[in-house]
CSV table of C-alpha atoms in Angstrom, one decimal:
chain,number,residue,atom,x,y,z
P,480,MET,CA,0.0,0.0,0.0
P,481,ILE,CA,1.3,3.5,-0.8
P,482,ASP,CA,0.3,6.3,1.5
P,483,ARG,CA,1.9,9.4,3.1
P,484,SER,CA,4.2,7.4,5.3
P,485,GLY,CA,5.6,5.5,2.3
P,486,ILE,CA,5.2,2.0,1.0
P,487,SER,CA,3.9,-0.5,3.4
P,488,ARG,CA,2.5,-4.0,3.3
P,489,ARG,CA,-1.0,-4.6,4.6
P,490,GLU,CA,-3.4,-7.5,4.3
P,491,THR,CA,-6.6,-6.7,2.4
P,492,PRO,CA,-9.9,-8.7,2.4
P,493,PRO,CA,-10.6,-10.7,-0.7
P,494,ARG,CA,-12.8,-8.9,-3.3
P,495,ARG,CA,-14.6,-12.0,-4.5
P,496,PRO,CA,-17.3,-13.6,-2.4
P,497,GLN,CA,-16.6,-17.0,-0.9
P,498,VAL,CA,-17.9,-19.9,-3.0
P,499,SER,CA,-18.5,-23.5,-2.1
P,500,GLY,CA,-16.1,-26.2,-3.0
P,501,TRP,CA,-18.8,-27.8,-5.2
P,502,LEU,CA,-18.8,-24.7,-7.4
P,503,LEU,CA,-15.1,-24.9,-7.8
P,504,THR,CA,-15.4,-28.6,-8.6
P,505,SER,CA,-18.1,-27.8,-11.2
P,506,ARG,CA,-15.8,-25.1,-12.7
P,507,VAL,CA,-12.8,-27.4,-13.1
P,508,ALA,CA,-15.0,-30.2,-14.6
P,509,ALA,CA,-16.6,-27.8,-17.0
P,510,PHE,CA,-13.1,-26.5,-18.2
P,511,THR,CA,-12.4,-30.0,-19.4
P,512,TYR,CA,-15.2,-29.9,-22.0
P,513,SER,CA,-13.1,-28.2,-24.7
P,514,PRO,CA,-10.1,-30.5,-24.6
P,515,LEU,CA,-12.4,-33.5,-24.4
P,516,MET,CA,-14.1,-32.3,-27.6
P,517,LEU,CA,-11.0,-31.2,-29.5
P,518,VAL,CA,-9.0,-34.5,-29.0
P,519,PRO,CA,-11.6,-36.7,-30.7
P,520,ALA,CA,-12.0,-34.1,-33.4
P,521,LEU,CA,-8.3,-34.4,-34.2
P,522,VAL,CA,-8.7,-38.2,-34.3
P,523,ALA,CA,-11.7,-37.8,-36.6
P,524,ALA,CA,-9.6,-35.6,-38.9
P,525,ALA,CA,-7.7,-38.8,-39.8
P,526,ALA,CA,-11.0,-40.0,-41.3
P,527,ILE,CA,-10.7,-37.2,-43.9
P,528,LEU,CA,-7.2,-38.4,-44.8
P,529,ASP,CA,-8.5,-41.9,-45.2
P,530,GLY,CA,-10.8,-40.8,-48.0
P,531,ARG,CA,-14.0,-39.9,-46.1
P,532,LEU,CA,-14.3,-36.4,-47.6
P,533,ALA,CA,-17.9,-36.2,-46.6
P,534,ALA,CA,-16.8,-36.0,-43.0
P,535,ALA,CA,-14.9,-32.8,-43.5
P,536,PRO,CA,-17.7,-30.4,-42.7
P,537,ALA,CA,-18.6,-32.4,-39.6
P,538,VAL,CA,-15.0,-32.4,-38.4
P,539,LEU,CA,-14.7,-28.6,-39.0
P,540,PHE,CA,-17.9,-28.1,-37.1
P,541,TRP,CA,-16.6,-30.2,-34.3
P,542,PHE,CA,-13.4,-28.1,-34.1
P,543,GLY,CA,-15.5,-24.9,-34.0
P,544,ALA,CA,-17.8,-26.3,-31.4
P,545,GLY,CA,-14.9,-27.2,-29.2
P,546,ILE,CA,-13.4,-23.7,-29.4
P,547,ALA,CA,-16.8,-22.1,-28.9
P,548,THR,CA,-17.3,-24.3,-25.8
P,549,SER,CA,-14.1,-23.0,-24.2
P,550,TYR,CA,-15.3,-19.4,-24.5
P,551,ALA,CA,-18.9,-20.3,-23.3
P,552,VAL,CA,-17.6,-22.2,-20.3
P,553,LEU,CA,-15.2,-19.3,-19.5
P,554,LEU,CA,-18.1,-16.8,-19.5
P,555,CYS,CA,-20.3,-19.1,-17.5
P,556,THR,CA,-17.8,-19.9,-14.8
P,557,ALA,CA,-16.6,-16.3,-14.5
P,558,PHE,CA,-20.1,-15.2,-13.5
P,559,LEU,CA,-20.8,-18.5,-11.6
P,560,MET,CA,-18.0,-17.6,-9.2
P,561,ARG,CA,-19.6,-14.2,-8.6
P,562,GLY,CA,-22.9,-15.9,-7.5
P,563,LYS,CA,-25.0,-15.1,-10.6
P,564,GLN,CA,-28.0,-17.5,-10.8
P,565,TRP,CA,-28.3,-17.2,-14.6
P,566,ALA,CA,-24.7,-18.5,-15.0
P,567,ARG,CA,-25.7,-21.8,-13.4
P,568,THR,CA,-28.6,-22.2,-15.8
P,569,LEU,CA,-26.4,-21.2,-18.8
P,570,LEU,CA,-23.7,-23.8,-17.6
P,571,VAL,CA,-26.4,-26.5,-17.5
P,572,VAL,CA,-27.5,-25.5,-21.1
P,573,VAL,CA,-23.9,-25.5,-22.3
P,574,THR,CA,-23.3,-28.9,-20.7
P,575,LEU,CA,-26.4,-30.4,-22.5
P,576,VAL,CA,-25.4,-28.8,-25.8
P,577,VAL,CA,-21.9,-30.2,-25.5
P,578,LEU,CA,-23.2,-33.7,-24.9
P,579,ALA,CA,-25.7,-33.3,-27.8
P,580,VAL,CA,-23.0,-32.3,-30.2
P,581,ASP,CA,-20.0,-34.4,-29.1
P,582,LEU,CA,-21.6,-37.8,-28.5
P,583,PRO,CA,-23.3,-38.2,-31.9
P,584,LEU,CA,-20.2,-37.1,-33.7
P,585,CYS,CA,-18.1,-39.6,-31.7
P,586,TRP,CA,-20.5,-42.3,-32.7
P,587,TRP,CA,-20.6,-41.4,-36.3
P,588,LEU,CA,-17.0,-40.6,-37.0
P,589,LEU,CA,-15.2,-42.8,-34.5
P,590,GLY,CA,-17.6,-45.7,-34.0
P,591,LEU,CA,-18.5,-47.5,-30.8
P,592,ASP,CA,-14.9,-47.7,-29.7
P,593,GLY,CA,-14.5,-43.9,-30.1
P,594,LEU,CA,-17.8,-43.2,-28.3
P,595,VAL,CA,-16.6,-45.2,-25.3
P,596,ARG,CA,-13.0,-43.9,-25.4
P,597,ASP,CA,-13.7,-40.3,-26.1
P,598,GLY,CA,-17.3,-39.8,-25.1
P,599,GLY,CA,-17.1,-41.5,-21.7
P,600,PRO,CA,-14.8,-39.0,-20.1
P,601,LEU,CA,-16.9,-36.2,-21.4
P,602,VAL,CA,-20.0,-37.8,-19.9
P,603,ALA,CA,-18.2,-38.2,-16.6
P,604,ALA,CA,-17.1,-34.5,-16.6
P,605,ALA,CA,-20.6,-33.4,-17.5
P,606,GLY,CA,-22.1,-35.5,-14.7
P,607,LEU,CA,-19.6,-34.1,-12.2
P,608,THR,CA,-20.4,-30.6,-13.3
P,609,LEU,CA,-24.1,-31.1,-12.9
P,610,TYR,CA,-23.8,-32.9,-9.6
P,611,GLY,CA,-21.5,-30.1,-8.3
P,612,LEU,CA,-24.0,-27.4,-9.3
P,613,ARG,CA,-26.8,-29.3,-7.6
P,614,ARG,CA,-24.8,-29.8,-4.4
P,615,ALA,CA,-23.7,-26.2,-4.3
P,616,THR,CA,-27.3,-25.0,-4.7
P,617,ARG,CA,-28.4,-27.3,-1.9
P,618,ALA,CA,-25.6,-26.1,0.3
P,619,GLU,CA,-26.4,-22.5,-0.3
P,620,ARG,CA,-30.1,-23.0,0.6
P,621,THR,CA,-29.3,-24.7,3.9
P,622,ALA,CA,-26.5,-22.4,4.9
P,623,PRO,CA,-27.3,-20.0,7.8
P,624,ALA,CA,-27.8,-16.4,6.7
């Protein structure tokens, strides 16, 4: 701190409100969506090199969806940490959209093996995100005011 007496060090209270551990867990789980979408999209790009040119638009869409997901999750979690209720709803919607986009593309372009290998971790991360949001909401309702 700089004041009339010079430079001194003083502890200041945090500016952000305290959040539950479940919200932090949801945030970390949601940040894995983008990598868990981009890795199978890279694997699916090999299908284009194998002569399946019809898959090119789907793979490009998959890449775009993975990048857009990273920005959407960043926006949601930034406001989620500040206690905005609409951010919880938006994160649930983003989670459902991610599952609706990624799982069918895994099935179509990578087959059953790809669905299990690449879709399974995404389903686990989505489940953890939704469970964490639910637990955080319940904890906030029962917390003393």
